[in-house]
Short mmCIF file of N, CA and C in Angstrom, two decimals:
data_model
loop_
_atom_site.label_atom_id
_atom_site.label_comp_id
_atom_site.label_asym_id
_atom_site.label_seq_id
_atom_site.Cartn_x
_atom_site.Cartn_y
_atom_site.Cartn_z
N MET A 702 0.85 -1.18 0.00
CA MET A 702 0.00 0.00 0.00
C MET A 702 0.89 1.24 0.00
N LYS A 703 0.56 2.18 -0.86
CA LYS A 703 1.37 3.39 -0.98
C LYS A 703 1.00 4.39 0.12
N GLU A 704 2.03 4.97 0.74
CA GLU A 704 1.78 5.97 1.78
C GLU A 704 1.43 7.30 1.17
N ALA A 705 0.63 8.07 1.88
CA ALA A 705 0.29 9.42 1.42
C ALA A 705 1.55 10.29 1.42
N ALA A 706 1.57 11.25 0.54
CA ALA A 706 2.71 12.17 0.49
C ALA A 706 2.82 12.90 1.82
N PRO A 707 4.05 13.09 2.31
CA PRO A 707 4.19 13.79 3.60
C PRO A 707 3.67 15.22 3.50
N LYS A 708 3.05 15.65 4.57
CA LYS A 708 2.55 17.01 4.64
C LYS A 708 3.73 17.97 4.76
N SER A 709 3.53 19.20 4.38
CA SER A 709 4.60 20.19 4.53
C SER A 709 5.13 20.16 5.95
N ASP A 710 6.42 20.36 6.07
CA ASP A 710 7.04 20.37 7.39
C ASP A 710 6.62 21.62 8.14
N THR A 711 6.07 21.45 9.33
CA THR A 711 5.70 22.62 10.14
C THR A 711 6.48 22.59 11.44
N GLN A 712 6.69 23.77 11.98
CA GLN A 712 7.41 23.93 13.24
C GLN A 712 6.56 24.74 14.20
N ASP A 713 6.75 24.48 15.48
CA ASP A 713 6.07 25.23 16.53
C ASP A 713 7.11 25.93 17.39
N ILE A 714 6.72 27.09 17.91
CA ILE A 714 7.54 27.79 18.91
C ILE A 714 6.89 27.49 20.25
N VAL A 715 7.68 27.04 21.20
CA VAL A 715 7.16 26.74 22.53
C VAL A 715 8.00 27.50 23.55
N VAL A 716 7.32 28.27 24.41
CA VAL A 716 7.99 28.98 25.49
C VAL A 716 7.24 28.63 26.78
N ASP A 717 7.98 28.20 27.77
CA ASP A 717 7.41 27.80 29.06
C ASP A 717 8.10 28.61 30.15
N GLU A 718 7.34 29.38 30.89
CA GLU A 718 7.91 30.23 31.96
C GLU A 718 7.00 30.17 33.17
N VAL A 719 7.58 30.34 34.36
CA VAL A 719 6.78 30.53 35.56
C VAL A 719 6.90 32.01 35.92
N LEU A 720 5.75 32.68 35.96
CA LEU A 720 5.72 34.11 36.29
C LEU A 720 5.16 34.27 37.70
N PRO A 721 5.68 35.24 38.47
CA PRO A 721 5.35 35.36 39.89
C PRO A 721 4.02 36.08 40.15
N HIS A 722 2.97 35.62 39.48
CA HIS A 722 1.64 36.22 39.65
C HIS A 722 0.59 35.13 39.61
N ALA A 723 -0.59 35.44 40.15
CA ALA A 723 -1.72 34.51 40.09
C ALA A 723 -2.21 34.38 38.64
N PRO A 724 -2.83 33.25 38.30
CA PRO A 724 -3.37 33.07 36.94
C PRO A 724 -4.29 34.23 36.52
N GLU A 725 -5.08 34.75 37.46
CA GLU A 725 -6.00 35.85 37.14
C GLU A 725 -5.24 37.10 36.70
N THR A 726 -4.09 37.34 37.30
CA THR A 726 -3.28 38.51 36.96
C THR A 726 -2.66 38.34 35.57
N ILE A 727 -2.18 37.14 35.27
CA ILE A 727 -1.61 36.87 33.95
C ILE A 727 -2.72 36.93 32.89
N TRP A 728 -3.87 36.36 33.19
CA TRP A 728 -5.01 36.40 32.26
C TRP A 728 -5.35 37.86 31.92
N ASN A 729 -5.36 38.70 32.92
CA ASN A 729 -5.65 40.12 32.70
C ASN A 729 -4.65 40.73 31.71
N ALA A 730 -3.36 40.41 31.87
CA ALA A 730 -2.34 40.94 30.97
C ALA A 730 -2.50 40.39 29.55
N LEU A 731 -2.98 39.15 29.43
CA LEU A 731 -3.15 38.54 28.12
C LEU A 731 -4.42 39.00 27.40
N THR A 732 -5.34 39.63 28.15
CA THR A 732 -6.66 39.91 27.55
C THR A 732 -7.08 41.38 27.57
N LYS A 733 -6.24 42.27 28.05
CA LYS A 733 -6.56 43.71 28.03
C LYS A 733 -5.76 44.36 26.92
N GLY A 734 -6.46 44.97 25.97
CA GLY A 734 -5.82 45.54 24.79
C GLY A 734 -4.61 46.41 25.06
N GLU A 735 -4.73 47.33 26.03
CA GLU A 735 -3.61 48.24 26.29
C GLU A 735 -2.40 47.50 26.86
N LEU A 736 -2.64 46.43 27.62
CA LEU A 736 -1.53 45.64 28.17
C LEU A 736 -0.91 44.77 27.08
N ILE A 737 -1.74 44.18 26.21
CA ILE A 737 -1.22 43.37 25.11
C ILE A 737 -0.28 44.23 24.25
N THR A 738 -0.73 45.43 23.93
CA THR A 738 0.09 46.34 23.11
C THR A 738 1.45 46.56 23.76
N ARG A 739 1.48 46.68 25.09
CA ARG A 739 2.74 46.94 25.78
C ARG A 739 3.67 45.74 25.79
N TRP A 740 3.17 44.56 26.17
CA TRP A 740 4.09 43.43 26.25
C TRP A 740 4.43 42.85 24.87
N LEU A 741 3.53 43.00 23.92
CA LEU A 741 3.80 42.47 22.59
C LEU A 741 4.59 43.46 21.74
N GLY A 742 4.45 44.74 22.08
CA GLY A 742 5.19 45.75 21.33
C GLY A 742 4.56 46.08 19.98
N MET A 743 3.29 45.71 19.81
CA MET A 743 2.55 46.02 18.59
C MET A 743 1.18 46.55 18.96
N PRO A 744 0.71 47.59 18.28
CA PRO A 744 -0.65 48.06 18.54
C PRO A 744 -1.67 46.95 18.31
N THR A 745 -2.60 46.85 19.23
CA THR A 745 -3.65 45.84 19.20
C THR A 745 -4.98 46.54 19.02
N SER A 746 -5.81 46.01 18.14
CA SER A 746 -7.10 46.65 17.90
C SER A 746 -8.23 45.63 17.92
N GLY A 747 -9.23 45.88 18.76
CA GLY A 747 -10.45 45.08 18.76
C GLY A 747 -10.43 43.80 19.54
N PHE A 748 -9.39 43.57 20.36
CA PHE A 748 -9.32 42.29 21.07
C PHE A 748 -10.33 42.21 22.21
N GLU A 749 -11.01 41.09 22.30
CA GLU A 749 -11.82 40.71 23.46
C GLU A 749 -11.69 39.19 23.58
N PRO A 750 -11.62 38.66 24.81
CA PRO A 750 -11.48 37.21 24.97
C PRO A 750 -12.83 36.49 24.78
N VAL A 751 -13.36 36.60 23.56
CA VAL A 751 -14.67 36.03 23.23
C VAL A 751 -14.50 35.19 21.96
N VAL A 752 -14.92 33.93 22.01
CA VAL A 752 -14.78 33.05 20.85
C VAL A 752 -15.45 33.68 19.63
N GLY A 753 -14.72 33.69 18.52
CA GLY A 753 -15.23 34.26 17.27
C GLY A 753 -14.83 35.71 17.05
N LYS A 754 -14.38 36.39 18.10
CA LYS A 754 -14.01 37.81 18.00
C LYS A 754 -12.78 37.95 17.11
N ARG A 755 -12.85 38.88 16.16
CA ARG A 755 -11.72 39.17 15.27
C ARG A 755 -11.00 40.42 15.78
N PHE A 756 -9.66 40.41 15.64
CA PHE A 756 -8.87 41.56 16.08
C PHE A 756 -7.59 41.61 15.25
N THR A 757 -6.84 42.68 15.40
CA THR A 757 -5.60 42.82 14.63
C THR A 757 -4.44 43.29 15.50
N PHE A 758 -3.24 42.95 15.03
CA PHE A 758 -1.99 43.52 15.52
C PHE A 758 -1.40 44.26 14.32
N LYS A 759 -0.61 45.29 14.57
CA LYS A 759 0.03 46.05 13.49
C LYS A 759 1.53 46.02 13.70
N THR A 760 2.25 45.63 12.64
CA THR A 760 3.70 45.60 12.68
C THR A 760 4.26 46.23 11.41
N THR A 761 5.54 46.09 11.18
CA THR A 761 6.20 46.70 10.03
C THR A 761 5.76 46.05 8.73
N PRO A 762 5.20 46.81 7.78
CA PRO A 762 4.81 46.25 6.48
C PRO A 762 6.04 45.74 5.72
N ALA A 763 5.79 44.84 4.78
CA ALA A 763 6.88 44.32 3.94
C ALA A 763 6.32 43.97 2.57
N GLY A 764 6.90 44.54 1.52
CA GLY A 764 6.47 44.22 0.16
C GLY A 764 4.98 44.45 0.00
N ALA A 765 4.28 43.42 -0.46
CA ALA A 765 2.83 43.53 -0.71
C ALA A 765 1.99 43.39 0.56
N TRP A 766 2.64 43.14 1.69
CA TRP A 766 1.91 42.95 2.95
C TRP A 766 1.82 44.28 3.69
N ASP A 767 0.63 44.60 4.19
CA ASP A 767 0.38 45.89 4.86
C ASP A 767 0.83 45.93 6.32
N GLY A 768 1.32 44.83 6.86
CA GLY A 768 1.79 44.81 8.24
C GLY A 768 0.72 44.45 9.26
N PHE A 769 -0.51 44.19 8.80
CA PHE A 769 -1.57 43.81 9.74
C PHE A 769 -1.57 42.30 9.93
N ILE A 770 -1.67 41.88 11.19
CA ILE A 770 -1.81 40.48 11.53
C ILE A 770 -3.28 40.30 11.91
N GLN A 771 -3.97 39.48 11.13
CA GLN A 771 -5.41 39.24 11.34
C GLN A 771 -5.56 38.05 12.28
N CYS A 772 -6.37 38.23 13.32
CA CYS A 772 -6.53 37.18 14.32
C CYS A 772 -8.00 36.94 14.61
N GLN A 773 -8.29 35.75 15.12
CA GLN A 773 -9.64 35.43 15.58
C GLN A 773 -9.52 34.51 16.78
N VAL A 774 -10.29 34.82 17.83
CA VAL A 774 -10.28 34.00 19.04
C VAL A 774 -10.97 32.67 18.76
N LEU A 775 -10.26 31.58 19.04
CA LEU A 775 -10.80 30.23 18.85
C LEU A 775 -11.29 29.63 20.17
N GLU A 776 -10.62 29.99 21.27
CA GLU A 776 -10.95 29.46 22.59
C GLU A 776 -10.61 30.50 23.64
N ALA A 777 -11.45 30.62 24.66
CA ALA A 777 -11.15 31.52 25.78
C ALA A 777 -11.75 30.94 27.05
N VAL A 778 -10.89 30.37 27.88
CA VAL A 778 -11.29 29.83 29.18
C VAL A 778 -10.59 30.69 30.22
N PRO A 779 -11.31 31.61 30.87
CA PRO A 779 -10.67 32.56 31.78
C PRO A 779 -9.70 31.90 32.76
N ASN A 780 -8.52 32.54 32.86
CA ASN A 780 -7.46 32.15 33.78
C ASN A 780 -6.82 30.80 33.46
N GLU A 781 -7.17 30.20 32.30
CA GLU A 781 -6.64 28.87 31.96
C GLU A 781 -6.09 28.76 30.54
N ARG A 782 -6.87 29.22 29.54
CA ARG A 782 -6.49 28.92 28.15
C ARG A 782 -7.04 29.98 27.20
N LEU A 783 -6.17 30.44 26.29
CA LEU A 783 -6.56 31.40 25.27
C LEU A 783 -5.91 30.96 23.96
N VAL A 784 -6.73 30.82 22.91
CA VAL A 784 -6.23 30.37 21.61
C VAL A 784 -6.77 31.31 20.53
N TYR A 785 -5.86 31.77 19.65
CA TYR A 785 -6.30 32.59 18.53
C TYR A 785 -5.45 32.36 17.28
N THR A 786 -6.06 32.60 16.13
CA THR A 786 -5.33 32.51 14.88
C THR A 786 -4.41 33.71 14.77
N TRP A 787 -3.37 33.56 13.96
CA TRP A 787 -2.37 34.62 13.73
C TRP A 787 -2.03 34.53 12.25
N GLN A 788 -2.62 35.40 11.44
CA GLN A 788 -2.45 35.33 10.00
C GLN A 788 -1.98 36.66 9.45
N GLY A 789 -1.00 36.60 8.59
CA GLY A 789 -0.49 37.82 7.98
C GLY A 789 0.36 37.49 6.78
N GLY A 790 1.05 38.49 6.31
CA GLY A 790 1.94 38.29 5.18
C GLY A 790 1.20 38.27 3.85
N HIS A 791 1.93 37.95 2.82
CA HIS A 791 1.40 37.96 1.47
C HIS A 791 2.12 36.88 0.65
N GLU A 792 1.38 36.18 -0.21
CA GLU A 792 1.95 35.10 -1.02
C GLU A 792 3.12 35.58 -1.87
N GLY A 793 3.07 36.85 -2.30
CA GLY A 793 4.11 37.37 -3.18
C GLY A 793 5.43 37.69 -2.49
N ASN A 794 5.45 37.65 -1.18
CA ASN A 794 6.67 37.99 -0.44
C ASN A 794 7.52 36.75 -0.16
N VAL A 795 8.80 36.98 -0.13
CA VAL A 795 9.75 35.94 0.26
C VAL A 795 10.43 36.45 1.53
N GLY A 796 10.71 35.55 2.46
CA GLY A 796 11.35 35.99 3.71
C GLY A 796 10.37 36.72 4.59
N TYR A 797 10.81 37.84 5.19
CA TYR A 797 9.93 38.60 6.08
C TYR A 797 8.71 39.06 5.31
N GLY A 798 7.54 38.78 5.84
CA GLY A 798 6.31 39.20 5.19
C GLY A 798 5.70 38.14 4.29
N SER A 799 6.28 36.90 4.27
CA SER A 799 5.67 35.83 3.49
C SER A 799 4.38 35.39 4.19
N ARG A 800 3.49 34.73 3.45
CA ARG A 800 2.19 34.32 3.99
C ARG A 800 2.36 33.45 5.22
N LEU A 801 1.61 33.78 6.27
CA LEU A 801 1.72 33.07 7.55
C LEU A 801 0.31 32.77 8.05
N GLU A 802 0.04 31.49 8.30
CA GLU A 802 -1.25 31.08 8.87
C GLU A 802 -0.96 30.17 10.05
N THR A 803 -0.97 30.77 11.23
CA THR A 803 -0.55 30.05 12.43
C THR A 803 -1.59 30.21 13.53
N VAL A 804 -1.35 29.53 14.65
CA VAL A 804 -2.24 29.59 15.81
C VAL A 804 -1.39 29.81 17.06
N VAL A 805 -1.85 30.73 17.92
CA VAL A 805 -1.19 31.01 19.19
C VAL A 805 -2.05 30.43 20.32
N THR A 806 -1.44 29.63 21.17
CA THR A 806 -2.14 29.02 22.31
C THR A 806 -1.42 29.39 23.60
N TRP A 807 -2.16 29.96 24.53
CA TRP A 807 -1.64 30.28 25.86
C TRP A 807 -2.31 29.33 26.85
N VAL A 808 -1.51 28.66 27.68
CA VAL A 808 -2.06 27.79 28.72
C VAL A 808 -1.49 28.27 30.06
N LEU A 809 -2.37 28.55 31.00
CA LEU A 809 -1.98 29.01 32.33
C LEU A 809 -2.29 27.92 33.34
N SER A 810 -1.35 27.65 34.24
CA SER A 810 -1.61 26.69 35.31
C SER A 810 -0.88 27.15 36.56
N LYS A 811 -1.49 26.86 37.70
CA LYS A 811 -0.88 27.27 38.97
C LYS A 811 0.45 26.55 39.15
N ALA A 812 1.41 27.30 39.64
CA ALA A 812 2.72 26.74 39.95
C ALA A 812 3.07 27.16 41.37
N GLU A 813 4.12 26.56 41.91
CA GLU A 813 4.50 26.84 43.30
C GLU A 813 4.75 28.32 43.53
N ASN A 814 5.41 28.98 42.60
CA ASN A 814 5.77 30.38 42.80
C ASN A 814 4.97 31.34 41.92
N GLY A 815 3.78 30.93 41.48
CA GLY A 815 2.98 31.81 40.64
C GLY A 815 2.20 31.04 39.60
N THR A 816 2.43 31.36 38.33
CA THR A 816 1.69 30.74 37.24
C THR A 816 2.64 30.26 36.15
N ARG A 817 2.47 29.00 35.75
CA ARG A 817 3.21 28.50 34.60
C ARG A 817 2.48 29.00 33.37
N VAL A 818 3.22 29.69 32.51
CA VAL A 818 2.67 30.23 31.27
C VAL A 818 3.33 29.45 30.14
N ARG A 819 2.51 28.75 29.38
CA ARG A 819 3.02 27.98 28.23
C ARG A 819 2.44 28.60 26.97
N LEU A 820 3.32 29.09 26.12
CA LEU A 820 2.93 29.63 24.83
C LEU A 820 3.34 28.62 23.76
N VAL A 821 2.39 28.29 22.88
CA VAL A 821 2.71 27.48 21.72
C VAL A 821 2.22 28.26 20.50
N HIS A 822 3.15 28.69 19.66
CA HIS A 822 2.79 29.37 18.40
C HIS A 822 3.06 28.33 17.32
N SER A 823 2.00 27.75 16.76
CA SER A 823 2.12 26.57 15.91
C SER A 823 1.77 26.85 14.45
N GLY A 824 2.32 26.00 13.59
CA GLY A 824 1.93 26.00 12.19
C GLY A 824 2.85 26.73 11.23
N PHE A 825 4.10 26.98 11.62
CA PHE A 825 5.04 27.63 10.70
C PHE A 825 5.42 26.62 9.62
N VAL A 826 5.12 26.92 8.37
CA VAL A 826 5.43 26.02 7.26
C VAL A 826 6.83 26.35 6.76
N LEU A 827 7.70 25.33 6.79
CA LEU A 827 9.07 25.53 6.35
C LEU A 827 9.24 24.94 4.94
N PRO A 828 9.99 25.57 4.06
CA PRO A 828 10.92 26.66 4.33
C PRO A 828 10.32 28.07 4.19
N GLN A 829 9.10 28.23 3.65
CA GLN A 829 8.62 29.59 3.37
C GLN A 829 8.46 30.47 4.60
N ASN A 830 8.22 29.90 5.78
CA ASN A 830 8.07 30.71 6.99
C ASN A 830 9.34 30.73 7.84
N ASP A 831 10.48 30.35 7.25
CA ASP A 831 11.76 30.33 7.99
C ASP A 831 12.05 31.64 8.71
N THR A 832 11.93 32.75 7.98
CA THR A 832 12.27 34.06 8.57
C THR A 832 11.37 34.36 9.76
N ALA A 833 10.05 34.19 9.59
CA ALA A 833 9.11 34.44 10.68
C ALA A 833 9.40 33.52 11.85
N PHE A 834 9.67 32.24 11.56
CA PHE A 834 9.93 31.28 12.62
C PHE A 834 11.16 31.68 13.44
N ARG A 835 12.24 32.04 12.76
CA ARG A 835 13.47 32.45 13.47
C ARG A 835 13.24 33.72 14.28
N ASN A 836 12.67 34.74 13.63
CA ASN A 836 12.46 36.02 14.32
C ASN A 836 11.50 35.89 15.50
N MET A 837 10.42 35.15 15.29
CA MET A 837 9.42 35.04 16.35
C MET A 837 9.87 34.10 17.46
N SER A 838 10.72 33.12 17.13
CA SER A 838 11.26 32.25 18.19
C SER A 838 12.02 33.07 19.20
N SER A 839 12.92 33.93 18.72
CA SER A 839 13.69 34.75 19.66
C SER A 839 12.79 35.82 20.27
N GLY A 840 11.83 36.34 19.51
CA GLY A 840 10.92 37.37 20.03
C GLY A 840 10.06 36.87 21.18
N TRP A 841 9.42 35.71 20.99
CA TRP A 841 8.54 35.17 22.04
C TRP A 841 9.35 34.86 23.30
N LYS A 842 10.60 34.45 23.15
CA LYS A 842 11.43 34.13 24.34
C LYS A 842 11.70 35.38 25.17
N LYS A 843 11.62 36.56 24.56
CA LYS A 843 11.77 37.82 25.30
C LYS A 843 10.41 38.31 25.80
N VAL A 844 9.39 38.15 24.96
CA VAL A 844 8.05 38.68 25.26
C VAL A 844 7.42 37.98 26.47
N VAL A 845 7.45 36.65 26.50
CA VAL A 845 6.73 35.92 27.56
C VAL A 845 7.23 36.30 28.95
N PRO A 846 8.54 36.32 29.23
CA PRO A 846 8.98 36.76 30.56
C PRO A 846 8.57 38.22 30.85
N GLY A 847 8.52 39.05 29.82
CA GLY A 847 8.14 40.45 29.99
C GLY A 847 6.69 40.65 30.40
N ILE A 848 5.86 39.65 30.14
CA ILE A 848 4.46 39.74 30.56
C ILE A 848 4.39 39.86 32.08
N GLY A 849 5.30 39.17 32.77
CA GLY A 849 5.32 39.20 34.23
C GLY A 849 5.50 40.60 34.78
N ALA A 850 6.37 41.39 34.16
CA ALA A 850 6.62 42.75 34.63
C ALA A 850 5.37 43.62 34.43
N ILE A 851 4.75 43.50 33.28
CA ILE A 851 3.56 44.31 32.98
C ILE A 851 2.36 43.83 33.78
N ALA A 852 2.26 42.51 33.98
CA ALA A 852 1.10 41.96 34.71
C ALA A 852 1.01 42.50 36.13
N GLY A 853 2.16 42.81 36.73
CA GLY A 853 2.17 43.27 38.11
C GLY A 853 1.81 44.73 38.29
N GLU A 854 1.73 45.48 37.18
CA GLU A 854 1.41 46.91 37.28
C GLU A 854 -0.09 47.13 37.43
N LYS A 855 -0.44 48.20 38.06
CA LYS A 855 -1.86 48.58 38.19
C LYS A 855 -2.28 49.41 37.00
N LEU A 856 -3.48 49.15 36.49
CA LEU A 856 -4.00 49.96 35.40
C LEU A 856 -4.45 51.31 35.94
N HIS A 857 -4.26 52.33 35.16
CA HIS A 857 -4.68 53.68 35.59
C HIS A 857 -6.12 53.94 35.23
#
């Protein structure tokens, strides 16, 4: 029996950190637009932790891509799990700004010294998403620990 052709090779970015805050505090940082903008470093528009809600992030445009990352909430379980699509780029671009159709999953669980935050950004198709995968791998490794600093601040 002939095997099916292998699917395109995909890679996931996984970051696991324990942040010194309660799950509710981390959830707040992950779900408040002004806080997301600060820890992610990109303007956020229209986010609400409601399944089906569409929202955007804005980053540096490249080639035929306008720099908008189109997202939609797939799952939202307060203080536990948040999942959304992350789509951007353009088919005509090579390298930075190439078409990207991925999913971001945040899982929060109580830990001895706070909350274990597990980020999985999945679905990078290689080789066309190589640049995004490399850049975002190092980016998420800086961003996730930074959520802890912002999560502890009081909103004005």
